[in-house]
Short mmCIF file of C-alpha atoms in Angstrom, two decimals:
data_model
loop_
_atom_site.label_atom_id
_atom_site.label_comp_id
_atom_site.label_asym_id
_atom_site.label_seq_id
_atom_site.Cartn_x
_atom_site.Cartn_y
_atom_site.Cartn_z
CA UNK A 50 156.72 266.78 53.83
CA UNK A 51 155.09 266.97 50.49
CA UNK A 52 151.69 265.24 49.61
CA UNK A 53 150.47 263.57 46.46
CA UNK A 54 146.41 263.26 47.57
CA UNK A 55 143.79 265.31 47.30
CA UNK A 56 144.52 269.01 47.77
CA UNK A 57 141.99 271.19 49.19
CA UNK A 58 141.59 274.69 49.98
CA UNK A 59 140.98 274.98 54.21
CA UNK A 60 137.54 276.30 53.94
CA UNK A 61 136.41 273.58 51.76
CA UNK A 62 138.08 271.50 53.85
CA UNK A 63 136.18 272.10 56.21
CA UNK A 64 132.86 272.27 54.36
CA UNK A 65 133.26 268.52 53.33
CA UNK A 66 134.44 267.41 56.72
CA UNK A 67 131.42 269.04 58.13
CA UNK A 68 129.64 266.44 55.91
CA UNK A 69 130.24 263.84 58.52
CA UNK A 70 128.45 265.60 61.72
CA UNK A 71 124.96 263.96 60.67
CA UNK A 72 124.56 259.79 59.19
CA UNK A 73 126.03 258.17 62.00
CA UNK A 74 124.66 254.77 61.70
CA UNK A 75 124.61 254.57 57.91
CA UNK A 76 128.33 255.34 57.68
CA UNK A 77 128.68 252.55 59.87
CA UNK A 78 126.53 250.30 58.20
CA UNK A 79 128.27 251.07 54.67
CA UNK A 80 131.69 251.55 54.96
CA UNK A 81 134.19 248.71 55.17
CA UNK A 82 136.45 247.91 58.27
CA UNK A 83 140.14 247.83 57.80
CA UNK A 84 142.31 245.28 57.88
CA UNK A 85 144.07 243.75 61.00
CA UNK A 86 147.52 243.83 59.68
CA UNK A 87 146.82 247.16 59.64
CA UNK A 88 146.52 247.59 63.35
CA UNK A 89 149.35 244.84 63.85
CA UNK A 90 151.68 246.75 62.17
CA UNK A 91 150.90 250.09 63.83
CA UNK A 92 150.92 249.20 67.17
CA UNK A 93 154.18 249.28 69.14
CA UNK A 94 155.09 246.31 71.07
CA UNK A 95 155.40 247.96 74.30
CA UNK A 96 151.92 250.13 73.68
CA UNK A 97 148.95 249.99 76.56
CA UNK A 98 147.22 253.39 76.06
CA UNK A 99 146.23 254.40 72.32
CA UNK A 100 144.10 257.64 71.76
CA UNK A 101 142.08 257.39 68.25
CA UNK A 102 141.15 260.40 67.05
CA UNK A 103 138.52 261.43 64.22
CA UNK A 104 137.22 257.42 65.32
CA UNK A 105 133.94 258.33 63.67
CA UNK A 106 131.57 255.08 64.68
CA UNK A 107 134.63 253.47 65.82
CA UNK A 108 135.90 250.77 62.87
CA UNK A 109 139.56 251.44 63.53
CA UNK A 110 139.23 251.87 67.41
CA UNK A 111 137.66 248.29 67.66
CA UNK A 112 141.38 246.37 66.47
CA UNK A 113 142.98 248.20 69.26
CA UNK A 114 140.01 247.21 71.22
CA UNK A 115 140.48 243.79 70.11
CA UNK A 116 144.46 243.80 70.55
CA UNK A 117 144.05 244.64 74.38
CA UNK A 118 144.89 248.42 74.04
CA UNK A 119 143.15 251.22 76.75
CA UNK A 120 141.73 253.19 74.20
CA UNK A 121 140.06 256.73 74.18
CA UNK A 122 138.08 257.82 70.88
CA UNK A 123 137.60 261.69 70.18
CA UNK A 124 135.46 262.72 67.03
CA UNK A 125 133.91 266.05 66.00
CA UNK A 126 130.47 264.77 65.68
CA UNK A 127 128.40 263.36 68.27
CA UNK A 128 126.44 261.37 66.30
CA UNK A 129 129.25 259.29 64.78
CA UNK A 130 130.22 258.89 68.72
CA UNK A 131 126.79 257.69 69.38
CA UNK A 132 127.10 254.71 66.84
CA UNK A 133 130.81 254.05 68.78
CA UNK A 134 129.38 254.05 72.37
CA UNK A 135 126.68 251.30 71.28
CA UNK A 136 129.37 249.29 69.66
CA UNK A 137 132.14 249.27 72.25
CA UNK A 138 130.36 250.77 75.31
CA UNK A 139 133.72 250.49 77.55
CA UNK A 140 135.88 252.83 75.39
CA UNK A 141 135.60 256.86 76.75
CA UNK A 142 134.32 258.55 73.75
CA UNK A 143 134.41 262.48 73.79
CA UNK A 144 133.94 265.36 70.90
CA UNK A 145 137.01 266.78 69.59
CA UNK A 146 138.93 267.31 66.91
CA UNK A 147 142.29 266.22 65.52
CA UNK A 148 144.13 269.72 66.48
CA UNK A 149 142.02 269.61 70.23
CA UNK A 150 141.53 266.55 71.19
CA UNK A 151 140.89 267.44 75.09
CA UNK A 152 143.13 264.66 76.23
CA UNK A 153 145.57 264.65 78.97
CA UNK A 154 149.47 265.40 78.15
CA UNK A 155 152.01 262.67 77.70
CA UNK A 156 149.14 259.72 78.42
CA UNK A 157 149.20 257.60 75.31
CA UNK A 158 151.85 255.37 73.53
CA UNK A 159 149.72 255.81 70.46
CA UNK A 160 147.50 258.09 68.32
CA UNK A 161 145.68 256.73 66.00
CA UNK A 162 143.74 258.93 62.49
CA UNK A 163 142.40 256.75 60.04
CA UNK A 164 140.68 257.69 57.37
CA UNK A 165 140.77 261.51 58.74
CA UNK A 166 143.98 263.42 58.54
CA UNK A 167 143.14 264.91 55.53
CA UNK A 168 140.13 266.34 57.06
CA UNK A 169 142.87 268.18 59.75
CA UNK A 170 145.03 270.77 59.55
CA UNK A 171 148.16 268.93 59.56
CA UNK A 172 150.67 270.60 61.55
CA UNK A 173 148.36 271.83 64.34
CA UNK A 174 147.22 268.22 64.39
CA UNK A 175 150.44 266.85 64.39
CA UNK A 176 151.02 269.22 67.76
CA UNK A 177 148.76 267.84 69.65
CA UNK A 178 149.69 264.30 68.86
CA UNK A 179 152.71 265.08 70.20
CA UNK A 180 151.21 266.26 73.44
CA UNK A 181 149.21 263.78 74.28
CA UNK A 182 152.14 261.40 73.43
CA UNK A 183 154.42 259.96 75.48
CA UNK A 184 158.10 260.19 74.49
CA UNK A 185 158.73 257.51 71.36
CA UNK A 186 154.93 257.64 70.98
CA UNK A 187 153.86 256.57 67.43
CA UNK A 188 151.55 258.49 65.61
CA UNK A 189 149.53 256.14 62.97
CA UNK A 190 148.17 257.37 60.07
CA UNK A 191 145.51 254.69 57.96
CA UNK A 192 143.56 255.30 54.13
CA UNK A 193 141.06 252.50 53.01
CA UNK A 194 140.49 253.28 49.38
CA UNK A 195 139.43 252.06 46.11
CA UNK A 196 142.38 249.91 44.50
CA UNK A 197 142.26 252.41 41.22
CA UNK A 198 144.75 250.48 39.29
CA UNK A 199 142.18 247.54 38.65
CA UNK A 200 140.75 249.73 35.31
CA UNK A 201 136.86 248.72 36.69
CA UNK A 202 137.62 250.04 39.48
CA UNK A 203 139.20 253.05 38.65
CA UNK A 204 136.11 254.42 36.51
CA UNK A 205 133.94 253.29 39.90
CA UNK A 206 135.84 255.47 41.94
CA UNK A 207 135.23 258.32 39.23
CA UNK A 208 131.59 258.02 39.27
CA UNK A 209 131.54 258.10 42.55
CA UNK A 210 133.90 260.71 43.09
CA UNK A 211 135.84 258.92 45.50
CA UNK A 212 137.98 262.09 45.98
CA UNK A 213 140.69 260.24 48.61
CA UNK A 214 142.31 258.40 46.10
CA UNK A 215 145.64 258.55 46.86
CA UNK A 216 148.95 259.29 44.26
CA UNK A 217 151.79 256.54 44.21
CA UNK A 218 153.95 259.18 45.35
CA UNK A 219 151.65 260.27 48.30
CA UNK A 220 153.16 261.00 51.76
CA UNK A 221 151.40 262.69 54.84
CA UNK A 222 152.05 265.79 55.48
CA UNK A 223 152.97 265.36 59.41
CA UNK A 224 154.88 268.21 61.89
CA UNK A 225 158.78 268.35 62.79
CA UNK A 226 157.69 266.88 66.08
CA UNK A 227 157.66 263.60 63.99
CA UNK A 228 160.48 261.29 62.79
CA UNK A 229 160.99 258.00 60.61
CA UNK A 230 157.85 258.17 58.58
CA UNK A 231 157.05 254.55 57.12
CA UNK A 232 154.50 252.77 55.42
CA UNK A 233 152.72 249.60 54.80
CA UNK A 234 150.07 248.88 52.02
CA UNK A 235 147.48 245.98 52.84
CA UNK A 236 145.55 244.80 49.18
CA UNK A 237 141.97 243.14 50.25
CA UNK A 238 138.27 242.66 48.63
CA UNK A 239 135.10 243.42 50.35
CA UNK A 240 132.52 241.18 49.26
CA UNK A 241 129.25 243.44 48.37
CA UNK A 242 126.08 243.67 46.13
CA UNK A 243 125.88 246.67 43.99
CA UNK A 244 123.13 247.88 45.78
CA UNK A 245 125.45 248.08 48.57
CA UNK A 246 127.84 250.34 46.65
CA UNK A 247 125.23 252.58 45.68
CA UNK A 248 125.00 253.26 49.26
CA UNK A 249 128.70 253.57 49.65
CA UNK A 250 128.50 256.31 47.23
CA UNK A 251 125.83 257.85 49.10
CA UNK A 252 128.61 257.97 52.39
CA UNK A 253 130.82 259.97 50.20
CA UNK A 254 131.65 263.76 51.37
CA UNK A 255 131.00 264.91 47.75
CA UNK A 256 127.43 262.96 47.50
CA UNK A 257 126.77 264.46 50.90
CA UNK A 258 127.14 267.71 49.80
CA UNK A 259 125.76 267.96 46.41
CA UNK A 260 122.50 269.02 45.90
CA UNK A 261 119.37 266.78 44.67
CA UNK A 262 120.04 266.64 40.63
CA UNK A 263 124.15 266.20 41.15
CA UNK A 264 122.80 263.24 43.65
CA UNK A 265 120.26 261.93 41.37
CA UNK A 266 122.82 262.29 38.42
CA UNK A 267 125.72 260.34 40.53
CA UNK A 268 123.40 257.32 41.14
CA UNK A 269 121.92 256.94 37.74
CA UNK A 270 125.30 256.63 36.26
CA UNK A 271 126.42 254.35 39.00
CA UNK A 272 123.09 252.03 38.27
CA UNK A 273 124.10 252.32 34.68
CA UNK A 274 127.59 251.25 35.13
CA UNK A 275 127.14 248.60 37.55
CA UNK A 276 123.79 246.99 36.14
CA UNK A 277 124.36 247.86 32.29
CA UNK A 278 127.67 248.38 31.58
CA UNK A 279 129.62 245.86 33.97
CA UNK A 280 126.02 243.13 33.83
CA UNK A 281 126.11 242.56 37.46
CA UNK A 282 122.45 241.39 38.70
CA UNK A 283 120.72 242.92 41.71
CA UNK A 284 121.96 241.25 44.85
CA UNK A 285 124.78 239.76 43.22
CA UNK A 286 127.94 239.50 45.31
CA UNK A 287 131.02 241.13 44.23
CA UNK A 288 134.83 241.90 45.45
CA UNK A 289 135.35 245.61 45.47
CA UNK A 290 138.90 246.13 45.34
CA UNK A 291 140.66 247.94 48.48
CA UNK A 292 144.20 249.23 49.42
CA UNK A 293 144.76 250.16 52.86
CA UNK A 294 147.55 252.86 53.30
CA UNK A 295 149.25 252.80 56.89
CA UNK A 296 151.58 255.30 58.32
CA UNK A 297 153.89 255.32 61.22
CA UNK A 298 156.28 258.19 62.15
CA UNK A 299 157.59 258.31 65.79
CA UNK A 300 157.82 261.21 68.38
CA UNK A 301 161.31 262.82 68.47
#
């Protein structure tokens, strides 16, 4: 299926996802939750076992937590993992990735990748969903990002670089082992200072990865545009602007 997000070349695909392996617990100090509609739409009715995979520090894994779900996280970096064990300390938590997760065949009723597909190689990925699937198994697919058409917002998300920001027209790319792709959009605000969005910025794959003067560079225009330009004071609360793309598409 055709995309309308960020495209990427493989190898620097895999240079910014490597981004990730280090900052555990300041990802998952900065960066917001998701929404529970989110997880209430995702989750079939008759669902027990979900796997989430690419759970990072475990934001998403949590709702199905929360919604009574046996859940199993798998990330590629142990130190996100670390941050998930201390959170939710009865959820198995292994390293893995997206196209080998490690987990047993035909054990879950759901898979779960938010905020990480586009980190995977999509049809390898969608593969080993499958497999670990049970038959009817739904694979869910979740995107928090900046609501870009809310102008302010939009010229945030270019100073930061907020590279995820998705087309109207966007659809995952998923495998033919995947049917009746569907979608639901959640708008929400996450109340924060702008200090706190300076350090959002700084849990961004492209601030990550830049050296010291593109870092330096990123923040002084983000000071200038958040103090100056927009007059917000230091410590002043704020709604940042979020859309959170879910996904379903079933195993055929």
């Amino acid at each position: 299926m055709a995309g309308g997000g960020p495209k990427l070349h493989q190898t620097r695909r895999k240079e910014l996802g490597a981004s990730f392996q280090d900052g555990g617990e300041h990802y998952d100090r900065v960066r917001p939750g998701y929404p529970a509609d989110s997880a209430d739409w995702l989750i079939p009715a008759v669902a027990r076992d979900a796997a989430d995979v690419g759970a990072g520090t475990g934001k998403f894994t949590a709702l199905l937590v929360a919604r009574g779900l046996a859940t199993a996280a798998v990330d590629p970096s142990a130190d996100m993992l670390d941050q998930l064990r201390a959170a939710l300390p009865g959820v198995p938590a292994t390293v893995g990735t997206a196209e080998h997760t490690g987990l047993p065949a035909s054990a879950f009723d759901l898979v779960t990748v938010a905020q990480a597909w586009h980190w995977c190689e999509p049809l390898q990925a969608s593969t080993e969903a499958a497999r670990i699937l049970r038959p009817h198994g739904v694979l869910g697919l979740i995107w928090n990002q900046l609501d870009t058409s809310i102008p302010w917002v939009h010229r945030l998300s270019r100073i930061m670089h907020a590279g995820d920001v998705h087309k109207p027209s966007f659809r995952p790319p998923v495998g033919p082992e995947f049917g009746g792709l569907e979608s639901h959009l959640t708008r929400w605000e996450d109340p924060v200072t702008p200090e706190e969005i300076l350090e959002l910025a700084k849990s961004r794959s492209y601030f990550l990865r830049a050296g010291e003067a593109t870092r330096a560079k990123v923040l002084a225009n983000l000071q200038w545009y958040l103090y100056e330009h927009l007059s917000h004071g230091p410590g002043e609360t704020l709604a940042l602007p979020y859309l959170t793309q879910s996904w379903r598409a079933v195993k055929v």
